CSV table of C-alpha atoms in Angstrom, one decimal:
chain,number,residue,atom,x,y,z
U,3,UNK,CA,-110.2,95.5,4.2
U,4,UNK,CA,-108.1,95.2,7.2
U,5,UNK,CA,-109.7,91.9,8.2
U,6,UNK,CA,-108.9,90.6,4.9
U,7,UNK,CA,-105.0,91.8,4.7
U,8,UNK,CA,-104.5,89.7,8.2
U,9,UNK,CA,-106.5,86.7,7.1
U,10,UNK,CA,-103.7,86.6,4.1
U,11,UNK,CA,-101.2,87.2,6.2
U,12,UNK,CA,-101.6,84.3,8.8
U,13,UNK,CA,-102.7,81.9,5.5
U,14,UNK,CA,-98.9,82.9,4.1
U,15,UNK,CA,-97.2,82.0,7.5
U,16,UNK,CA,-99.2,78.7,7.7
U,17,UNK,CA,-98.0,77.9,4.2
U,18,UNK,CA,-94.3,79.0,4.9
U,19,UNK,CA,-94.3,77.2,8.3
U,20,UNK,CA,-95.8,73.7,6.5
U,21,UNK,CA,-93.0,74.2,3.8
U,22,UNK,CA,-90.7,74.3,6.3
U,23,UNK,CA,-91.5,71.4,8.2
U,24,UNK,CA,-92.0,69.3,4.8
U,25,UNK,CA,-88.3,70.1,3.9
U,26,UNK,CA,-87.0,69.2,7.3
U,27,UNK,CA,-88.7,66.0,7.3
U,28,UNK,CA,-87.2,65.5,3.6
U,29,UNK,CA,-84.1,66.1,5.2
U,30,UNK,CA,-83.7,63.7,8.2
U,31,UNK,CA,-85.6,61.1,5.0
U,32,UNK,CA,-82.4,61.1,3.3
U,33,UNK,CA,-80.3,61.3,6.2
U,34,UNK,CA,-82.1,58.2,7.5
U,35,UNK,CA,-81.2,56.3,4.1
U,36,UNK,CA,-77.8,57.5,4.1
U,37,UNK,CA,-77.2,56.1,7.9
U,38,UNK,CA,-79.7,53.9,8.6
U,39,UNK,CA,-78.7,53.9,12.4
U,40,UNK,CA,-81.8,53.1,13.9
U,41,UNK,CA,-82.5,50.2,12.1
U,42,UNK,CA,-79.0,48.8,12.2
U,43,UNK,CA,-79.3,49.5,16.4
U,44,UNK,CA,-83.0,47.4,16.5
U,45,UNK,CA,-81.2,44.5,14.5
U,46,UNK,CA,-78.5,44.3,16.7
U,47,UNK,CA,-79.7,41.6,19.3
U,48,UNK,CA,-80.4,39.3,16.7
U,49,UNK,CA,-76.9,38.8,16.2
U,50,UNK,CA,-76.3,36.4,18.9
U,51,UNK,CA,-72.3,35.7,19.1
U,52,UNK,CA,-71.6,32.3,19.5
U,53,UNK,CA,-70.5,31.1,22.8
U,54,UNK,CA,-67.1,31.2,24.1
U,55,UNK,CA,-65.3,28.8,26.1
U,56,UNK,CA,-62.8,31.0,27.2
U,57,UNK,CA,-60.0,29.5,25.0
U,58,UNK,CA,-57.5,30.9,23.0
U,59,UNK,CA,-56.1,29.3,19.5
U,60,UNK,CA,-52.3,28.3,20.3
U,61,UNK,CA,-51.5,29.3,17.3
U,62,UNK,CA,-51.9,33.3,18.5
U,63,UNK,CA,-49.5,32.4,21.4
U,64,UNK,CA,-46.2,32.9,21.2
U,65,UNK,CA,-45.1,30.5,24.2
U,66,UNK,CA,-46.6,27.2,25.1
U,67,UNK,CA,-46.7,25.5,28.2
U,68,UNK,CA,-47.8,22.2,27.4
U,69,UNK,CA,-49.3,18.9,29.6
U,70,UNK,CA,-49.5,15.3,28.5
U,71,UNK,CA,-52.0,13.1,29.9
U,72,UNK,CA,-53.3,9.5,29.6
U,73,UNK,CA,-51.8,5.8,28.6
U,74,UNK,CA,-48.4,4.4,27.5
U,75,UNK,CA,-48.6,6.2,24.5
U,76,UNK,CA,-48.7,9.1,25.9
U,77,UNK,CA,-45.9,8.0,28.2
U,78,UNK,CA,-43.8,7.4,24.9
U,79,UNK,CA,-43.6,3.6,25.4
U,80,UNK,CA,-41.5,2.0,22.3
U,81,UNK,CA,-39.6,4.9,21.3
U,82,UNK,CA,-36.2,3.8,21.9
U,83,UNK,CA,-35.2,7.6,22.1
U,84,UNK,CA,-38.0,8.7,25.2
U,85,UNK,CA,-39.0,11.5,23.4
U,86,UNK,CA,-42.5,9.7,22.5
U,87,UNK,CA,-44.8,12.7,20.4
U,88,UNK,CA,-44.7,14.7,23.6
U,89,UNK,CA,-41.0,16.0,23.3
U,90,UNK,CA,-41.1,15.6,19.9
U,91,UNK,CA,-44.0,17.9,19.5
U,92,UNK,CA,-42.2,20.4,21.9
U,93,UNK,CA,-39.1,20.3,19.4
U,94,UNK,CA,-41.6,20.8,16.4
U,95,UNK,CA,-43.2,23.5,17.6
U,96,UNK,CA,-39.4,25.2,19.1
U,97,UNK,CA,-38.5,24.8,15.2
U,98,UNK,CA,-41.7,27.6,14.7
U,99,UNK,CA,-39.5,31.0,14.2
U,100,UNK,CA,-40.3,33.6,17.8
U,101,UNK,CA,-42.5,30.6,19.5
U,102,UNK,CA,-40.7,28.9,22.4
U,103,UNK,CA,-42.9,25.6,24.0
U,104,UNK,CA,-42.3,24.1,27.2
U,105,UNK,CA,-43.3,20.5,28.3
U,106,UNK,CA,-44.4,21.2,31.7
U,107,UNK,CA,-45.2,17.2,33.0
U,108,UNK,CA,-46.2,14.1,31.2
U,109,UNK,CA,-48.4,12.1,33.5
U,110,UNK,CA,-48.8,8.7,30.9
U,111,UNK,CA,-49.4,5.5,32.1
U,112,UNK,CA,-48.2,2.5,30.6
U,113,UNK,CA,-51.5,0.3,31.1
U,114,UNK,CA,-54.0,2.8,31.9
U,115,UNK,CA,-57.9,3.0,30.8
U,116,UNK,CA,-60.4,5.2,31.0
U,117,UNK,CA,-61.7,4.0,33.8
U,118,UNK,CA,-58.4,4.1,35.7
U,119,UNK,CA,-57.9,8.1,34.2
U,120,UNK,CA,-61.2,9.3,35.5
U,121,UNK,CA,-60.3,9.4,39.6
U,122,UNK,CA,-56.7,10.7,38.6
U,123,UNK,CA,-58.4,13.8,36.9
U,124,UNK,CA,-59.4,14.5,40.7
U,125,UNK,CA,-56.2,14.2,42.1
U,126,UNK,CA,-54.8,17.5,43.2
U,127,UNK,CA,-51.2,17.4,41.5
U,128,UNK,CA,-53.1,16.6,38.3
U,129,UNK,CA,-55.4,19.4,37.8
U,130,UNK,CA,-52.8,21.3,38.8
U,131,UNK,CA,-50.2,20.2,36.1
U,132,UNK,CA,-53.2,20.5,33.3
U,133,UNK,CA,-54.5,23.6,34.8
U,134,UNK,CA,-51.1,25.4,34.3
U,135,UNK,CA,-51.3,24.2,30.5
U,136,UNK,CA,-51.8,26.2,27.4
U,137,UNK,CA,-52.2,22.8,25.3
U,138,UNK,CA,-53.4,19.7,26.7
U,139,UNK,CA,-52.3,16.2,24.7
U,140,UNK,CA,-54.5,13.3,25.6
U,141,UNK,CA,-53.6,9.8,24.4
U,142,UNK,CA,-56.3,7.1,26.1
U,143,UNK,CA,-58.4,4.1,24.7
U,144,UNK,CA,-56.0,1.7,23.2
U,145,UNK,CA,-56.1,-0.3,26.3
U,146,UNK,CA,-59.6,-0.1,26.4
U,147,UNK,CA,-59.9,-1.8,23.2
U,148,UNK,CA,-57.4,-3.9,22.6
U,149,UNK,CA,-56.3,-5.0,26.2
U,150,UNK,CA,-52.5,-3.8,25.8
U,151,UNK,CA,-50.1,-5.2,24.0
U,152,UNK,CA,-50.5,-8.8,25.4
U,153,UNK,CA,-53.7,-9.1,23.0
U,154,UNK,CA,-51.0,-10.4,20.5
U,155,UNK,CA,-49.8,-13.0,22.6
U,156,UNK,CA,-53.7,-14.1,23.7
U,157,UNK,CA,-54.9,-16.2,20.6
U,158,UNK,CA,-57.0,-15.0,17.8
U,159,UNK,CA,-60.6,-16.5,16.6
U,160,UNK,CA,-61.1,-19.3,19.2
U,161,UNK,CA,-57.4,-20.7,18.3
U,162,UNK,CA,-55.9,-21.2,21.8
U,163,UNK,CA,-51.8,-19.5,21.7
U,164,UNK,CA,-49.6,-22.3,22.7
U,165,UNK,CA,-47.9,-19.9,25.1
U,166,UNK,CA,-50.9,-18.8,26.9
U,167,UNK,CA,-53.8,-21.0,26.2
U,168,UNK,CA,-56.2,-18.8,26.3
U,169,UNK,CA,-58.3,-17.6,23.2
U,170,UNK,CA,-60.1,-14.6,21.7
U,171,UNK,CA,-63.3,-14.0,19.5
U,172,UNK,CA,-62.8,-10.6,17.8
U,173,UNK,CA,-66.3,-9.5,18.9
U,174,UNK,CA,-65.0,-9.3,22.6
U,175,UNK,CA,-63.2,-5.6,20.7
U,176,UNK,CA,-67.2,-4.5,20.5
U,177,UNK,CA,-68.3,-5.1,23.9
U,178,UNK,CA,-66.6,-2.7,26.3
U,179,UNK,CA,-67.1,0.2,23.5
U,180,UNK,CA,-70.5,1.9,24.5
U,181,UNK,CA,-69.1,2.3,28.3
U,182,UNK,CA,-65.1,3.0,27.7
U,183,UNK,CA,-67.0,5.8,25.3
U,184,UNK,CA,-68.9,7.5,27.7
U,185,UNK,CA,-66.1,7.2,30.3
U,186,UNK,CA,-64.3,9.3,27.2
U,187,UNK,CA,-66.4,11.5,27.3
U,188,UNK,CA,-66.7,12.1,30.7
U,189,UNK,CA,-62.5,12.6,30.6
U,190,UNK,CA,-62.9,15.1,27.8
U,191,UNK,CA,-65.3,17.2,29.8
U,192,UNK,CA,-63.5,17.0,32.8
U,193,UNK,CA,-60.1,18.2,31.2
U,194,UNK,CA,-62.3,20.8,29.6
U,195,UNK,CA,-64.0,22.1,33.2
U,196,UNK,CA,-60.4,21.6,34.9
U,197,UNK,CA,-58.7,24.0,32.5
U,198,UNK,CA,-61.2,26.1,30.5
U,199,UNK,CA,-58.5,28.4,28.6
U,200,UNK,CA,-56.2,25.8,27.6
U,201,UNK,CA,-56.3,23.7,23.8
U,202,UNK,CA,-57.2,20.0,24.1
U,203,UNK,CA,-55.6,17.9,21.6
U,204,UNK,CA,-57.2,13.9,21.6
U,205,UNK,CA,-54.9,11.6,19.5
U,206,UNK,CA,-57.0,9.4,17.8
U,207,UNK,CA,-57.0,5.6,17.8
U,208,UNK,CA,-55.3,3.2,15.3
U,209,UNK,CA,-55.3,-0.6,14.6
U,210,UNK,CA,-52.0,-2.2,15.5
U,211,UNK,CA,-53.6,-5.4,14.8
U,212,UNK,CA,-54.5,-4.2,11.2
U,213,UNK,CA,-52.1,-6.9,9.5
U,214,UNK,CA,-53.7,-10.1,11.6
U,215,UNK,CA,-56.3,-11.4,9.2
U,216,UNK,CA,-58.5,-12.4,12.2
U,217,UNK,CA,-58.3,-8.9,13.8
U,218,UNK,CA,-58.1,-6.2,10.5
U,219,UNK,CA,-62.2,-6.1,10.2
U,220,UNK,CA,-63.2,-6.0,13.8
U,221,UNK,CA,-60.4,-3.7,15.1
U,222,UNK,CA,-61.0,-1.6,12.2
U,223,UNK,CA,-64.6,-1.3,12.9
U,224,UNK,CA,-63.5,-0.6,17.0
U,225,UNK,CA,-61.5,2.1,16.2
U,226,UNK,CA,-63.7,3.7,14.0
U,227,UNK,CA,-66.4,3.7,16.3
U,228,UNK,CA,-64.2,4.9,19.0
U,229,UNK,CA,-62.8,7.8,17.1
U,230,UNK,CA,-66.2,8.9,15.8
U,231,UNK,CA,-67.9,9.1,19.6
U,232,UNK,CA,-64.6,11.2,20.4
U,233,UNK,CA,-65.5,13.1,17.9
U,234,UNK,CA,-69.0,13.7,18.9
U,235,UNK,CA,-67.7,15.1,22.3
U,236,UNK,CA,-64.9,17.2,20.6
U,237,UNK,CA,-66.9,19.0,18.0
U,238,UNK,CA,-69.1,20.6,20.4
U,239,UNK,CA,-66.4,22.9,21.7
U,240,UNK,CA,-64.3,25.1,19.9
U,241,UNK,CA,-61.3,24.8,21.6
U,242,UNK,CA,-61.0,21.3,21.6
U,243,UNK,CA,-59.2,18.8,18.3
U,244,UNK,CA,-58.6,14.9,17.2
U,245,UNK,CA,-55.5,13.9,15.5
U,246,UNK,CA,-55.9,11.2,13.6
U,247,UNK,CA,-53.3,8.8,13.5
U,248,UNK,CA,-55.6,5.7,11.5
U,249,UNK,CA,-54.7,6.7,8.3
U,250,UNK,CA,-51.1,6.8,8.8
U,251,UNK,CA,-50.5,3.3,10.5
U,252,UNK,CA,-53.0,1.3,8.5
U,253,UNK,CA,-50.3,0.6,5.4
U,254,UNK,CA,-47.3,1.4,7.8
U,255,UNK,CA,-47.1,-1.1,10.5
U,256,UNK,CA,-44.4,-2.6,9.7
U,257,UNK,CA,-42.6,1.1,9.3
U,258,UNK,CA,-44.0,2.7,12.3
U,259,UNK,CA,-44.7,0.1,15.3
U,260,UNK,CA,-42.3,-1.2,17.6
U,261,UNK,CA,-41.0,-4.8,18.5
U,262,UNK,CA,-43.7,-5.2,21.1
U,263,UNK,CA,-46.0,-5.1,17.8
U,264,UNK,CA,-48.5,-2.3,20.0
U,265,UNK,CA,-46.5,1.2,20.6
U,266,UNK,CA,-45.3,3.4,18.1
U,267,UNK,CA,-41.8,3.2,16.8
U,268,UNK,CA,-39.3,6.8,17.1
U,269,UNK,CA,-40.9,7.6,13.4
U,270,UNK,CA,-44.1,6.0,14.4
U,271,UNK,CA,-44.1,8.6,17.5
U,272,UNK,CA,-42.7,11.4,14.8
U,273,UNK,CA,-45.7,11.2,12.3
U,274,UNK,CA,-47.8,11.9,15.6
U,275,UNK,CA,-46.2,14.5,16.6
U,276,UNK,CA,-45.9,16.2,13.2
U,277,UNK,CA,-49.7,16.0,13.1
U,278,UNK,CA,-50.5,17.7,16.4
U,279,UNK,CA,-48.3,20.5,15.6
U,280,UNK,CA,-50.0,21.1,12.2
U,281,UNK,CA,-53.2,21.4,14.0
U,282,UNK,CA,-51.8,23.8,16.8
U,283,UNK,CA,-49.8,26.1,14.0
């Protein structure tokens, strides 16, 4: 009888430690859906952040110290006023309620290429001009293409210019392309490994020549190519933009370009500026 009474009596504390256990384990179940922390910790690493260049947006800055770089236009050759769409931009971007900018240097070039830019990109007063910069502006190609302003004076389509005597076939716009391209690219990156932190602003190309029969086609197609392998540089980082200025000279010419028929105009120069400061804002 005895034997019997203590058999029941471990059977009951089996059975009351098994319902414990069963609750607790219905317990942490709910807790477990209710904050799945486990599971949110194991998918964690899969949510690879994308990779930073360092760089901030200048439109979270509040002051700008800003560096302009490259060819006459960026020098502001044809603006009768100097200001070419460096100052200009500067006096946009002052206009911005709280934000004060500061044009530290412009180091244009009337005349200079890409392959002139790249050994001045090692120089030591350069880097350290752009490496002081929270926005970089970079204006270079035109020359590249369109051999200055004197292609106007050089003769179009195998017609020899009285002046000159010398003549042009449109194709010759084609032919340096593929390297003054990579030599683009090669600036672009350079800027970018100079000054990791700062924005890089590349101002597209236009056609000057877009109202010379002989030059409209291949100079469009020139720039188009040009601007689209700057793009293909530019859109693998995130800190770096094109303004386009194609659109707004191809009806305008006459409105925006200077007497030398190349260079931007004060309002040519303005309409730049304008755009660069609606990508920064």
């Amino acid at each position: 009888m005895n034997s019997s009474k203590w058999i029941w009596r471990v059977v009951s504390i089996v059975s009351v430690l098994a319902t414990v256990l069963l609750l607790a384990g219905f317990v942490y179940a709910i807790k477990d859906i209710q904050n799945p922390k486990a599971a949110a910790e194991q998918s964690s690493p899969s949510a690879t952040p994308q990779e930073s260049t360092g760089a901030k947006s200048p439109e979270a800055k509040k002051d700008l110290k800003i560096a302009v770089i490259g060819d006459s236009l960026a020098k502001g050759t044809g603006d009768n006023s100097g200001m070419g769409f460096a100052r200009r931009t500067v006096s946009e971007l002052a206009k911005d309620s709280g934000r004060k900018a500061t044009l530290l240097n412009n180091l244009g070039i009337n005349g200079l290429t890409t392959t002139g830019l790249l050994p001045k990109l090692e120089e030591k007063g350069t880097q350290y001009v752009l490496g002081q910069a929270d926005v970089i502006l970079l204006s270079i190609g035109g020359n590249d293409l369109f051999q200055g302003a004197d292609l106007a004076t050089k003769g179009i389509s195998g017609t020899s210019n009285p002046g000159t005597g010398t003549e042009l076939d449109p194709k010759d716009l084609l032919k340096g392309l593929p390297k003054a391209s990579t030599q683009l690219k090669a600036i672009l990156e350079r800027i970018r490994a100079i000054n990791p932190e700062a924005w890089i602003v590349y101002v597209g190309l236009y056609n000057p020549f877009g109202d010379i029969e002989e030059l409209k086609i291949p100079g469009n197609q020139a720039v188009a190519s040009w601007n689209q392998s700057a793009l293909q540089t530019i859109n693998k980082y995130s800190s770096m933009s094109l303004v386009p200025t194609f659109d707004l000279f191809q009806h305008n010419l006459d409105k925006y370009l200077s007497s030398d028929h190349f260079h931007p105009n004060g309002d040519g120069y303005q309409q730049i500026a304008e755009r660069i400061v609606q990508g920064i804002r």
